[in-house]
Amino acid sequence: MHKHIEWDDPGSASVAAYFKDDPDHAPPYPGAVLSARYQGRIVRVKVEAYREEDAVSIGSVAAILDQHGRRFDAHQKLNVGDIVRLPDDKRAIERWEEDEEKE
């Protein structure tokens, strides 16, 4: 069973918004690593399955990082290794710390 997570809104880093006009953009596939945001942290999810009808990836949390790249085993109720559902509209493009400071 997966752990229910209320993902942060990706805002200007939205993968869905970035690729909305690209008909050749392929959906996630098993083994792909996706990024999202959860309570201010970057979460990487390794895809195990993709449900096209829901536009949701299902996978395990591979890493939890802060904006400086420091890794954590857990953050709030999320742990590395947890199985989660990640909707396409919550996927985020990771940015380097310098990019965040410019905004």
C-alpha positions as a Markdown table, in Angstrom:
| # | Residue | x | y | z |
|---|---|---|---|---|
| 1 | Met | 0.0 | 0.0 | 0.0 |
| 2 | His | 1.2 | 3.5 | -0.7 |
| 3 | Lys | 1.6 | 6.4 | 1.7 |
| 4 | His | -0.6 | 9.3 | 1.0 |
| 5 | Ile | 1.4 | 12.5 | 0.6 |
| 6 | Glu | 0.1 | 16.1 | 0.0 |
| 7 | Trp | 2.8 | 17.2 | -2.4 |
| 8 | Asp | 3.7 | 20.9 | -2.6 |
| 9 | Asp | 2.6 | 22.8 | -5.7 |
| 10 | Pro | 5.6 | 22.9 | -8.1 |
| 11 | Gly | 4.8 | 26.5 | -9.2 |
| 12 | Ser | 7.2 | 27.7 | -11.9 |
| 13 | Ala | 9.1 | 24.4 | -11.7 |
| 14 | Ser | 6.2 | 22.4 | -13.0 |
| 15 | Val | 7.2 | 19.6 | -15.3 |
| 16 | Ala | 3.6 | 19.4 | -16.7 |
| 17 | Ala | 3.6 | 23.1 | -17.5 |
| 18 | Tyr | 7.0 | 22.9 | -19.1 |
| 19 | Phe | 6.1 | 20.1 | -21.5 |
| 20 | Lys | 2.4 | 21.0 | -22.1 |
| 21 | Asp | 3.0 | 21.9 | -25.7 |
| 22 | Asp | 5.4 | 19.0 | -26.5 |
| 23 | Pro | 3.4 | 16.1 | -28.0 |
| 24 | Asp | 6.6 | 13.9 | -28.1 |
| 25 | His | 7.1 | 14.1 | -24.3 |
| 26 | Ala | 6.9 | 10.5 | -23.1 |
| 27 | Pro | 5.3 | 9.6 | -19.7 |
| 28 | Pro | 7.4 | 8.2 | -16.9 |
| 29 | Tyr | 8.6 | 4.6 | -17.2 |
| 30 | Pro | 9.7 | 2.0 | -14.6 |
| 31 | Gly | 13.2 | 2.9 | -13.4 |
| 32 | Ala | 12.9 | 6.6 | -14.1 |
| 33 | Val | 13.6 | 9.0 | -11.2 |
| 34 | Leu | 11.2 | 11.9 | -10.8 |
| 35 | Ser | 11.4 | 14.9 | -8.5 |
| 36 | Ala | 8.7 | 16.6 | -6.4 |
| 37 | Arg | 8.5 | 18.9 | -3.5 |
| 38 | Tyr | 7.2 | 18.0 | 0.0 |
| 39 | Gln | 7.1 | 20.6 | 2.8 |
| 40 | Gly | 10.1 | 22.5 | 1.4 |
| 41 | Arg | 12.2 | 19.4 | 0.6 |
| 42 | Ile | 13.1 | 17.9 | -2.7 |
| 43 | Val | 11.9 | 14.3 | -3.0 |
| 44 | Arg | 13.2 | 11.9 | -5.7 |
| 45 | Val | 10.8 | 9.0 | -6.5 |
| 46 | Lys | 12.0 | 5.9 | -8.5 |
| 47 | Val | 9.1 | 4.9 | -10.7 |
| 48 | Glu | 7.8 | 1.3 | -10.4 |
| 49 | Ala | 4.6 | 1.8 | -12.4 |
| 50 | Tyr | 2.7 | 4.5 | -14.3 |
| 51 | Arg | -1.1 | 4.8 | -14.5 |
| 52 | Glu | -1.8 | 6.7 | -17.7 |
| 53 | Glu | -5.5 | 6.9 | -17.0 |
| 54 | Asp | -4.8 | 8.8 | -13.8 |
| 55 | Ala | -1.5 | 10.4 | -14.9 |
| 56 | Val | 0.2 | 9.1 | -11.7 |
| 57 | Ser | 3.5 | 7.5 | -11.1 |
| 58 | Ile | 3.8 | 4.9 | -8.3 |
| 59 | Gly | 7.2 | 4.4 | -6.9 |
| 60 | Ser | 9.5 | 4.4 | -3.9 |
| 61 | Val | 11.1 | 7.4 | -2.3 |
| 62 | Ala | 14.8 | 7.2 | -3.4 |
| 63 | Ala | 16.0 | 10.4 | -1.7 |
| 64 | Ile | 14.9 | 13.4 | 0.4 |
| 65 | Leu | 17.1 | 16.5 | 0.1 |
| 66 | Asp | 17.1 | 20.1 | 1.2 |
| 67 | Gln | 17.9 | 23.0 | -1.2 |
| 68 | His | 21.6 | 22.6 | -0.5 |
| 69 | Gly | 21.7 | 18.9 | -1.5 |
| 70 | Arg | 21.9 | 17.5 | 2.0 |
| 71 | Arg | 20.3 | 14.1 | 2.3 |
| 72 | Phe | 17.8 | 13.0 | 4.9 |
| 73 | Asp | 16.3 | 9.6 | 5.8 |
| 74 | Ala | 13.0 | 11.1 | 6.7 |
| 75 | His | 11.0 | 14.4 | 6.6 |
| 76 | Gln | 7.7 | 14.8 | 8.5 |
| 77 | Lys | 5.8 | 11.6 | 7.8 |
| 78 | Leu | 7.8 | 10.7 | 4.6 |
| 79 | Asn | 10.7 | 8.2 | 4.7 |
| 80 | Val | 13.2 | 6.9 | 2.2 |
| 81 | Gly | 11.8 | 3.6 | 0.9 |
| 82 | Asp | 8.1 | 4.6 | 1.3 |
| 83 | Ile | 5.9 | 3.8 | -1.7 |
| 84 | Val | 4.0 | 6.9 | -2.9 |
| 85 | Arg | 1.8 | 8.1 | -5.7 |
| 86 | Leu | 3.1 | 11.1 | -7.6 |
| 87 | Pro | 0.7 | 12.9 | -9.9 |
| 88 | Asp | 2.1 | 14.4 | -13.1 |
| 89 | Asp | 0.9 | 17.9 | -12.1 |
| 90 | Lys | 3.0 | 17.7 | -8.9 |
| 91 | Arg | 6.3 | 16.7 | -10.6 |
| 92 | Ala | 9.0 | 19.5 | -10.3 |
| 93 | Ile | 12.1 | 20.3 | -12.2 |
| 94 | Glu | 15.0 | 20.5 | -9.7 |
| 95 | Arg | 16.9 | 23.7 | -9.6 |
| 96 | Trp | 20.3 | 24.5 | -8.4 |
| 97 | Glu | 20.7 | 26.7 | -5.3 |
| 98 | Glu | 22.0 | 29.6 | -7.4 |
| 99 | Asp | 18.8 | 29.6 | -9.5 |
| 100 | Glu | 16.6 | 29.8 | -6.4 |
| 101 | Glu | 18.5 | 32.8 | -5.1 |
| 102 | Lys | 18.0 | 34.8 | -8.3 |
| 103 | Glu | 14.2 | 34.6 | -7.9 |
